[in-house]
CSV table of N, CA and C in Angstrom, one decimal:
chain,number,residue,atom,x,y,z
T,1,UNK,N,118.6,-32.0,-89.3
T,1,UNK,CA,119.3,-31.1,-90.2
T,1,UNK,C,119.5,-31.9,-91.5
T,2,UNK,N,119.3,-31.2,-92.6
T,2,UNK,CA,119.5,-31.8,-93.9
T,2,UNK,C,121.0,-31.6,-94.4
T,3,UNK,N,121.7,-30.8,-93.7
T,3,UNK,CA,123.1,-30.5,-94.1
T,3,UNK,C,124.1,-30.8,-93.0
T,4,UNK,N,125.1,-31.6,-93.4
T,4,UNK,CA,126.3,-31.8,-92.5
T,4,UNK,C,127.5,-31.2,-93.1
T,5,UNK,N,128.1,-30.3,-92.3
T,5,UNK,CA,129.3,-29.6,-92.8
T,5,UNK,C,130.6,-30.4,-92.3
T,6,UNK,N,131.5,-30.6,-93.2
T,6,UNK,CA,132.7,-31.4,-92.9
T,6,UNK,C,134.0,-30.7,-93.4
T,7,UNK,N,135.1,-30.8,-92.6
T,7,UNK,CA,136.4,-30.5,-93.1
T,7,UNK,C,137.2,-31.8,-93.2
T,8,UNK,N,137.3,-32.3,-94.4
T,8,UNK,CA,138.0,-33.6,-94.5
T,8,UNK,C,139.5,-33.5,-94.2
T,9,UNK,N,140.0,-34.6,-93.7
T,9,UNK,CA,141.4,-34.8,-93.5
T,9,UNK,C,142.1,-34.6,-94.8
T,10,UNK,N,143.2,-33.8,-94.8
T,10,UNK,CA,143.9,-33.5,-96.0
T,10,UNK,C,143.6,-32.2,-96.7
T,11,UNK,N,142.5,-31.5,-96.2
T,11,UNK,CA,142.2,-30.2,-96.6
T,11,UNK,C,142.4,-29.2,-95.5
T,12,UNK,N,142.8,-28.0,-95.7
T,12,UNK,CA,143.0,-27.0,-94.6
T,12,UNK,C,141.6,-26.7,-93.9
T,13,UNK,N,141.7,-26.4,-92.6
T,13,UNK,CA,140.6,-26.0,-91.9
T,13,UNK,C,140.7,-24.4,-91.9
T,14,UNK,N,139.8,-23.8,-92.6
T,14,UNK,CA,139.8,-22.4,-92.8
T,14,UNK,C,139.2,-21.6,-91.7
T,15,UNK,N,138.2,-22.2,-91.0
T,15,UNK,CA,137.6,-21.5,-89.9
T,15,UNK,C,136.3,-20.7,-90.3
T,16,UNK,N,136.4,-19.9,-91.3
T,16,UNK,CA,135.3,-19.1,-91.7
T,16,UNK,C,134.2,-19.9,-92.4
T,17,UNK,N,134.6,-21.1,-92.9
T,17,UNK,CA,133.6,-22.0,-93.6
T,17,UNK,C,134.1,-23.4,-93.6
T,18,UNK,N,133.3,-24.4,-94.0
T,18,UNK,CA,133.7,-25.8,-94.1
T,18,UNK,C,134.0,-26.1,-95.5
T,19,UNK,N,134.8,-27.1,-95.7
T,19,UNK,CA,135.2,-27.5,-97.1
T,19,UNK,C,134.1,-28.2,-97.9
T,20,UNK,N,133.2,-29.0,-97.1
T,20,UNK,CA,132.2,-29.8,-97.8
T,20,UNK,C,130.9,-29.7,-97.0
T,21,UNK,N,129.8,-29.8,-97.8
T,21,UNK,CA,128.5,-29.9,-97.2
T,21,UNK,C,127.8,-31.1,-97.8
T,22,UNK,N,127.3,-32.0,-96.9
T,22,UNK,CA,126.6,-33.2,-97.4
T,22,UNK,C,125.2,-33.0,-97.1
T,23,UNK,N,124.4,-33.0,-98.2
T,23,UNK,CA,122.9,-32.8,-98.2
T,23,UNK,C,122.1,-34.0,-98.2
T,24,UNK,N,121.2,-34.2,-97.3
T,24,UNK,CA,120.3,-35.3,-97.3
T,24,UNK,C,118.8,-35.0,-97.4
T,25,UNK,N,118.5,-33.7,-97.5
T,25,UNK,CA,117.1,-33.2,-97.5
T,25,UNK,C,116.5,-33.5,-98.9
T,26,UNK,N,115.2,-33.0,-99.0
T,26,UNK,CA,114.5,-33.3,-100.2
T,26,UNK,C,114.0,-32.0,-100.9
T,27,UNK,N,114.2,-30.9,-100.3
T,27,UNK,CA,113.8,-29.6,-101.0
T,27,UNK,C,115.0,-28.7,-101.2
T,28,UNK,N,115.2,-28.3,-102.4
T,28,UNK,CA,116.3,-27.3,-102.7
T,28,UNK,C,115.7,-25.9,-102.7
T,29,UNK,N,116.5,-25.0,-102.1
T,29,UNK,CA,116.1,-23.6,-102.0
T,29,UNK,C,117.3,-22.8,-102.7
T,30,UNK,N,117.0,-22.0,-103.7
T,30,UNK,CA,118.0,-21.2,-104.3
T,30,UNK,C,117.6,-19.8,-104.0
T,31,UNK,N,118.5,-19.1,-103.3
T,31,UNK,CA,118.3,-17.7,-102.9
T,31,UNK,C,119.1,-16.8,-103.9
T,32,UNK,N,118.3,-16.0,-104.6
T,32,UNK,CA,119.0,-15.0,-105.6
T,32,UNK,C,120.0,-14.2,-104.9
T,33,UNK,N,121.0,-13.8,-105.7
T,33,UNK,CA,122.0,-12.9,-105.1
T,33,UNK,C,121.4,-11.7,-104.4
T,34,UNK,N,121.8,-11.6,-103.1
T,34,UNK,CA,121.3,-10.5,-102.3
T,34,UNK,C,122.3,-9.4,-102.2
T,35,UNK,N,121.9,-8.2,-102.4
T,35,UNK,CA,122.8,-7.0,-102.3
T,35,UNK,C,122.4,-6.2,-101.1
T,36,UNK,N,123.0,-5.1,-100.8
T,36,UNK,CA,122.8,-4.3,-99.6
T,36,UNK,C,121.6,-3.4,-99.7
T,37,UNK,N,120.4,-4.0,-100.1
T,37,UNK,CA,119.2,-3.2,-100.1
T,37,UNK,C,118.4,-3.4,-98.9
T,38,UNK,N,117.7,-2.4,-98.4
T,38,UNK,CA,116.7,-2.6,-97.3
T,38,UNK,C,115.4,-3.0,-98.0
T,39,UNK,N,114.4,-3.1,-97.2
T,39,UNK,CA,113.1,-3.6,-97.7
T,39,UNK,C,112.5,-2.7,-98.8
T,40,UNK,N,112.9,-1.4,-98.7
T,40,UNK,CA,112.4,-0.4,-99.7
T,40,UNK,C,113.2,-0.3,-100.9
T,41,UNK,N,114.3,-1.0,-101.0
T,41,UNK,CA,115.2,-0.9,-102.2
T,41,UNK,C,116.3,0.1,-102.1
T,42,UNK,N,116.5,0.7,-100.9
T,42,UNK,CA,117.5,1.7,-100.7
T,42,UNK,C,118.8,1.0,-100.3
T,43,UNK,N,119.9,1.4,-100.8
T,43,UNK,CA,121.2,0.8,-100.5
T,43,UNK,C,121.6,1.2,-99.1
T,44,UNK,N,122.1,0.1,-98.3
T,44,UNK,CA,122.6,0.3,-97.0
T,44,UNK,C,124.1,0.3,-97.0
T,45,UNK,N,124.7,1.2,-96.3
T,45,UNK,CA,126.2,1.2,-96.2
T,45,UNK,C,127.0,1.5,-97.4
T,46,UNK,N,126.5,2.6,-98.1
T,46,UNK,CA,127.2,3.0,-99.3
T,46,UNK,C,128.7,3.3,-99.0
T,47,UNK,N,129.6,2.6,-99.8
T,47,UNK,CA,131.0,2.8,-99.6
T,47,UNK,C,131.6,2.0,-98.5
T,48,UNK,N,130.8,1.2,-97.7
T,48,UNK,CA,131.3,0.5,-96.5
T,48,UNK,C,131.1,-1.0,-96.8
T,49,UNK,N,132.2,-1.7,-97.1
T,49,UNK,CA,132.1,-3.1,-97.5
T,49,UNK,C,131.6,-3.9,-96.3
T,50,UNK,N,132.0,-3.7,-95.1
T,50,UNK,CA,131.6,-4.5,-93.9
T,50,UNK,C,130.1,-4.3,-93.7
T,51,UNK,N,129.6,-3.1,-93.8
T,51,UNK,CA,128.1,-2.8,-93.6
T,51,UNK,C,127.3,-3.5,-94.7
T,52,UNK,N,127.9,-3.5,-96.0
T,52,UNK,CA,127.1,-4.1,-97.1
T,52,UNK,C,127.1,-5.6,-96.9
T,53,UNK,N,128.3,-6.2,-96.5
T,53,UNK,CA,128.3,-7.7,-96.3
T,53,UNK,C,127.3,-8.1,-95.2
T,54,UNK,N,127.3,-7.3,-94.1
T,54,UNK,CA,126.3,-7.6,-93.1
T,54,UNK,C,124.9,-7.6,-93.6
T,55,UNK,N,124.5,-6.6,-94.4
T,55,UNK,CA,123.2,-6.4,-94.9
T,55,UNK,C,122.9,-7.6,-95.9
T,56,UNK,N,123.8,-8.0,-96.7
T,56,UNK,CA,123.6,-9.1,-97.7
T,56,UNK,C,123.3,-10.4,-96.9
T,57,UNK,N,124.0,-10.6,-95.8
T,57,UNK,CA,123.8,-11.8,-95.1
T,57,UNK,C,122.4,-11.7,-94.3
T,58,UNK,N,122.1,-10.6,-93.9
T,58,UNK,CA,120.7,-10.4,-93.2
T,58,UNK,C,119.6,-10.7,-94.3
T,59,UNK,N,119.8,-10.2,-95.5
T,59,UNK,CA,118.9,-10.4,-96.6
T,59,UNK,C,118.8,-11.9,-96.9
T,60,UNK,N,119.9,-12.6,-97.0
T,60,UNK,CA,119.9,-14.0,-97.3
T,60,UNK,C,119.1,-14.7,-96.2
T,61,UNK,N,119.3,-14.3,-94.9
T,61,UNK,CA,118.6,-14.9,-93.8
T,61,UNK,C,117.1,-14.7,-93.9
T,62,UNK,N,116.7,-13.5,-94.3
T,62,UNK,CA,115.3,-13.2,-94.6
T,62,UNK,C,114.7,-14.1,-95.6
T,63,UNK,N,115.4,-14.3,-96.7
T,63,UNK,CA,115.0,-15.2,-97.8
T,63,UNK,C,114.9,-16.7,-97.3
T,64,UNK,N,115.9,-17.1,-96.6
T,64,UNK,CA,115.9,-18.5,-96.1
T,64,UNK,C,114.7,-18.7,-95.1
T,65,UNK,N,114.5,-17.7,-94.2
T,65,UNK,CA,113.4,-17.8,-93.3
T,65,UNK,C,112.0,-18.0,-94.0
T,66,UNK,N,111.9,-17.2,-95.1
T,66,UNK,CA,110.6,-17.3,-95.9
T,66,UNK,C,110.4,-18.6,-96.5
T,67,UNK,N,111.5,-19.4,-96.8
T,67,UNK,CA,111.4,-20.7,-97.3
T,67,UNK,C,111.4,-21.8,-96.2
T,68,UNK,N,111.4,-21.4,-95.0
T,68,UNK,CA,111.4,-22.3,-93.9
T,68,UNK,C,112.7,-22.8,-93.4
T,69,UNK,N,113.8,-22.1,-93.8
T,69,UNK,CA,115.2,-22.5,-93.5
T,69,UNK,C,116.0,-21.5,-92.7
T,70,UNK,N,117.2,-21.9,-92.4
T,70,UNK,CA,118.2,-21.1,-91.7
T,70,UNK,C,119.5,-21.2,-92.4
T,71,UNK,N,120.5,-20.6,-91.9
T,71,UNK,CA,121.9,-20.8,-92.4
T,71,UNK,C,122.4,-22.2,-92.2
T,72,UNK,N,121.8,-22.9,-91.2
T,72,UNK,CA,122.2,-24.3,-91.0
T,72,UNK,C,121.8,-25.2,-92.1
T,73,UNK,N,120.9,-24.7,-93.0
T,73,UNK,CA,120.4,-25.5,-94.1
T,73,UNK,C,121.2,-25.1,-95.4
T,74,UNK,N,122.1,-24.2,-95.4
T,74,UNK,CA,122.8,-23.8,-96.6
T,74,UNK,C,123.9,-24.8,-96.9
T,75,UNK,N,123.9,-25.2,-98.2
T,75,UNK,CA,124.9,-26.1,-98.7
T,75,UNK,C,126.0,-25.4,-99.4
T,76,UNK,N,125.7,-24.2,-99.9
T,76,UNK,CA,126.8,-23.4,-100.6
T,76,UNK,C,126.4,-22.0,-100.7
T,77,UNK,N,127.4,-21.1,-100.4
T,77,UNK,CA,127.3,-19.7,-100.5
T,77,UNK,C,128.3,-19.2,-101.6
T,78,UNK,N,127.9,-18.3,-102.4
T,78,UNK,CA,128.8,-17.7,-103.4
T,78,UNK,C,128.7,-16.2,-103.2
T,79,UNK,N,129.9,-15.6,-103.0
T,79,UNK,CA,130.0,-14.1,-102.7
T,79,UNK,C,130.7,-13.5,-103.9
T,80,UNK,N,130.1,-12.4,-104.4
T,80,UNK,CA,130.8,-11.6,-105.4
T,80,UNK,C,131.1,-10.2,-104.8
T,81,UNK,N,132.4,-9.8,-105.0
T,81,UNK,CA,132.9,-8.6,-104.4
T,81,UNK,C,133.5,-7.8,-105.5
T,82,UNK,N,133.1,-6.5,-105.6
T,82,UNK,CA,133.6,-5.6,-106.6
T,82,UNK,C,135.1,-5.3,-106.3
T,83,UNK,N,136.0,-5.4,-107.3
T,83,UNK,CA,137.4,-5.0,-107.2
T,83,UNK,C,138.1,-5.7,-106.0
T,84,UNK,N,137.8,-7.0,-105.9
T,84,UNK,CA,138.4,-7.7,-104.7
T,84,UNK,C,139.9,-7.7,-104.7
T,85,UNK,N,140.4,-7.5,-103.6
T,85,UNK,CA,141.9,-7.7,-103.3
T,85,UNK,C,142.0,-8.3,-101.9
T,86,UNK,N,143.0,-9.0,-101.6
T,86,UNK,CA,143.1,-9.7,-100.3
T,86,UNK,C,143.1,-8.8,-99.1
T,87,UNK,N,143.5,-7.5,-99.3
T,87,UNK,CA,143.4,-6.6,-98.2
T,87,UNK,C,142.0,-6.2,-97.7
T,88,UNK,N,141.0,-6.6,-98.5
T,88,UNK,CA,139.6,-6.3,-98.1
T,88,UNK,C,139.1,-7.4,-97.2
T,89,UNK,N,139.8,-8.5,-97.0
T,89,UNK,CA,139.3,-9.7,-96.2
T,89,UNK,C,138.9,-9.3,-94.8
T,90,UNK,N,139.6,-8.4,-94.1
T,90,UNK,CA,139.2,-8.1,-92.7
T,90,UNK,C,137.8,-7.4,-92.7
T,91,UNK,N,137.5,-6.5,-93.7
T,91,UNK,CA,136.2,-5.9,-93.8
T,91,UNK,C,135.1,-6.9,-94.1
T,92,UNK,N,135.4,-7.8,-95.0
T,92,UNK,CA,134.5,-8.9,-95.3
T,92,UNK,C,134.2,-9.7,-94.1
T,93,UNK,N,135.2,-10.1,-93.4
T,93,UNK,CA,135.0,-11.0,-92.2
T,93,UNK,C,134.3,-10.2,-91.1
T,94,UNK,N,134.5,-8.9,-91.0
T,94,UNK,CA,133.8,-8.0,-90.0
T,94,UNK,C,132.3,-8.0,-90.3
T,95,UNK,N,132.0,-7.9,-91.6
T,95,UNK,CA,130.6,-7.9,-92.0
T,95,UNK,C,129.9,-9.2,-91.7
T,96,UNK,N,130.6,-10.3,-91.9
T,96,UNK,CA,130.0,-11.6,-91.6
T,96,UNK,C,129.9,-11.7,-90.1
T,97,UNK,N,130.9,-11.3,-89.3
T,97,UNK,CA,130.8,-11.3,-87.8
T,97,UNK,C,129.6,-10.5,-87.3
T,98,UNK,N,129.4,-9.3,-87.9
T,98,UNK,CA,128.3,-8.5,-87.5
T,98,UNK,C,126.9,-9.2,-87.7
T,99,UNK,N,126.8,-9.8,-88.9
T,99,UNK,CA,125.6,-10.5,-89.2
T,99,UNK,C,125.4,-11.7,-88.3
T,100,UNK,N,126.5,-12.4,-88.0
T,100,UNK,CA,126.4,-13.6,-87.1
T,100,UNK,C,125.9,-13.1,-85.7
T,101,UNK,N,126.5,-12.0,-85.2
T,101,UNK,CA,126.1,-11.5,-83.9
T,101,UNK,C,124.6,-11.1,-83.9
T,102,UNK,N,124.1,-10.5,-85.0
T,102,UNK,CA,122.7,-10.1,-85.0
T,102,UNK,C,121.8,-11.3,-85.2
T,103,UNK,N,122.2,-12.3,-85.9
T,103,UNK,CA,121.3,-13.4,-86.2
T,103,UNK,C,121.4,-14.5,-85.2
T,104,UNK,N,122.5,-14.6,-84.5
T,104,UNK,CA,122.7,-15.7,-83.6
T,104,UNK,C,123.0,-17.0,-84.2
T,105,UNK,N,123.4,-17.0,-85.5
T,105,UNK,CA,123.8,-18.2,-86.2
T,105,UNK,C,125.0,-17.9,-87.1
T,106,UNK,N,125.8,-18.9,-87.3
T,106,UNK,CA,127.0,-18.7,-88.1
T,106,UNK,C,126.9,-19.3,-89.5
T,107,UNK,N,127.0,-18.5,-90.6
T,107,UNK,CA,127.0,-19.0,-91.9
T,107,UNK,C,128.3,-19.6,-92.3
T,108,UNK,N,128.4,-20.9,-92.1
T,108,UNK,CA,129.7,-21.6,-92.3
T,108,UNK,C,129.7,-22.6,-93.4
T,109,UNK,N,128.7,-22.6,-94.3
T,109,UNK,CA,128.7,-23.5,-95.5
T,109,UNK,C,129.9,-23.3,-96.4
T,110,UNK,N,130.2,-24.3,-97.2
T,110,UNK,CA,131.3,-24.1,-98.2
T,110,UNK,C,130.9,-22.8,-99.0
T,111,UNK,N,132.0,-22.1,-99.3
T,111,UNK,CA,131.7,-20.9,-100.1
T,111,UNK,C,132.8,-20.6,-101.1
T,112,UNK,N,132.4,-19.7,-102.0
T,112,UNK,CA,133.3,-19.2,-103.0
T,112,UNK,C,133.2,-17.7,-103.1
T,113,UNK,N,134.3,-17.0,-103.0
T,113,UNK,CA,134.4,-15.6,-103.1
T,113,UNK,C,135.0,-15.3,-104.5
T,114,UNK,N,134.3,-14.5,-105.3
T,114,UNK,CA,134.7,-14.2,-106.6
T,114,UNK,C,134.8,-12.6,-106.7
T,115,UNK,N,135.9,-12.2,-107.2
T,115,UNK,CA,136.1,-10.8,-107.5
T,115,UNK,C,135.5,-10.5,-108.9
T,116,UNK,N,134.7,-9.4,-108.9
T,116,UNK,CA,134.1,-9.0,-110.1
T,116,UNK,C,134.3,-7.5,-110.4
T,117,UNK,N,134.1,-7.1,-111.6
T,117,UNK,CA,134.4,-5.7,-112.0
T,117,UNK,C,133.3,-4.8,-111.5
T,118,UNK,N,132.0,-5.3,-111.5
T,118,UNK,CA,130.9,-4.4,-111.2
T,118,UNK,C,129.7,-5.3,-110.8
T,119,UNK,N,128.7,-4.8,-110.1
T,119,UNK,CA,127.4,-5.4,-109.9
T,119,UNK,C,126.3,-4.6,-110.5
T,120,UNK,N,125.1,-4.8,-110.0
T,120,UNK,CA,123.9,-4.2,-110.7
T,120,UNK,C,123.9,-2.7,-110.7
T,121,UNK,N,124.4,-2.0,-109.6
T,121,UNK,CA,124.5,-0.6,-109.6
T,121,UNK,C,125.8,-0.2,-108.9
T,122,UNK,N,126.4,0.9,-109.3
T,122,UNK,CA,127.7,1.3,-108.8
T,122,UNK,C,127.9,1.3,-107.3
T,123,UNK,N,126.9,1.6,-106.5
T,123,UNK,CA,127.0,1.7,-105.0
T,123,UNK,C,127.1,0.3,-104.4
T,124,UNK,N,126.7,-0.8,-105.1
T,124,UNK,CA,126.8,-2.1,-104.5
T,124,UNK,C,128.2,-2.7,-104.6
T,125,UNK,N,128.7,-3.1,-103.5
T,125,UNK,CA,130.1,-3.6,-103.4
T,125,UNK,C,130.2,-5.1,-103.3
T,126,UNK,N,129.0,-5.7,-102.9
T,126,UNK,CA,129.0,-7.2,-102.7
T,126,UNK,C,127.6,-7.8,-102.9
T,127,UNK,N,127.6,-9.0,-103.3
T,127,UNK,CA,126.4,-9.7,-103.5
T,127,UNK,C,126.6,-11.2,-103.0
T,128,UNK,N,125.6,-11.7,-102.3
T,128,UNK,CA,125.7,-13.1,-101.7
T,128,UNK,C,124.5,-13.9,-102.2
T,129,UNK,N,124.8,-15.1,-102.8
T,129,UNK,CA,123.7,-16.0,-103.1
T,129,UNK,C,123.9,-17.3,-102.3
T,130,UNK,N,122.8,-18.0,-102.1
T,130,UNK,CA,122.9,-19.2,-101.3
T,130,UNK,C,122.0,-20.4,-102.0
T,131,UNK,N,122.5,-21.6,-101.8
T,131,UNK,CA,121.8,-22.8,-102.1
T,131,UNK,C,121.6,-23.5,-100.8
T,132,UNK,N,120.3,-23.9,-100.5
T,132,UNK,CA,120.0,-24.6,-99.2
T,132,UNK,C,119.3,-25.9,-99.5
T,133,UNK,N,119.3,-26.8,-98.6
T,133,UNK,CA,118.6,-28.0,-98.7
T,133,UNK,C,117.8,-28.2,-97.4
T,134,UNK,N,116.5,-28.4,-97.6
T,134,UNK,CA,115.6,-28.6,-96.4
T,134,UNK,C,115.0,-30.0,-96.4
T,135,UNK,N,114.7,-30.5,-95.2
T,135,UNK,CA,114.0,-31.8,-95.1
T,135,UNK,C,112.7,-31.7,-95.6
């Protein structure tokens, strides 16, 4: 593996992700922000944050697979959520859990969640981008 995930002493252990990713690989993979589109460009889960989070993570997985990687190779995730408030966290985590169950792998790289006013189209509630490092 080109990525080692670490929770250093002195920083909280969040559980949903690790605080640090140490990369030793030689190929960088940048996955464009993935929204809740299916292969035909139709939005999945209109109005349902958990369903859209799940689809975004599935789309990131598809992109990583095309590059020869998996979530184990991800050094950083950035998630953009429309009109974010902390009460949406259970829906976000449910979507990640659904994707984890379907994929059989846990996306635990360091991450940043950013609240935004809007995304590309009004029905998209979330967008996920990834940076991976492969051997």
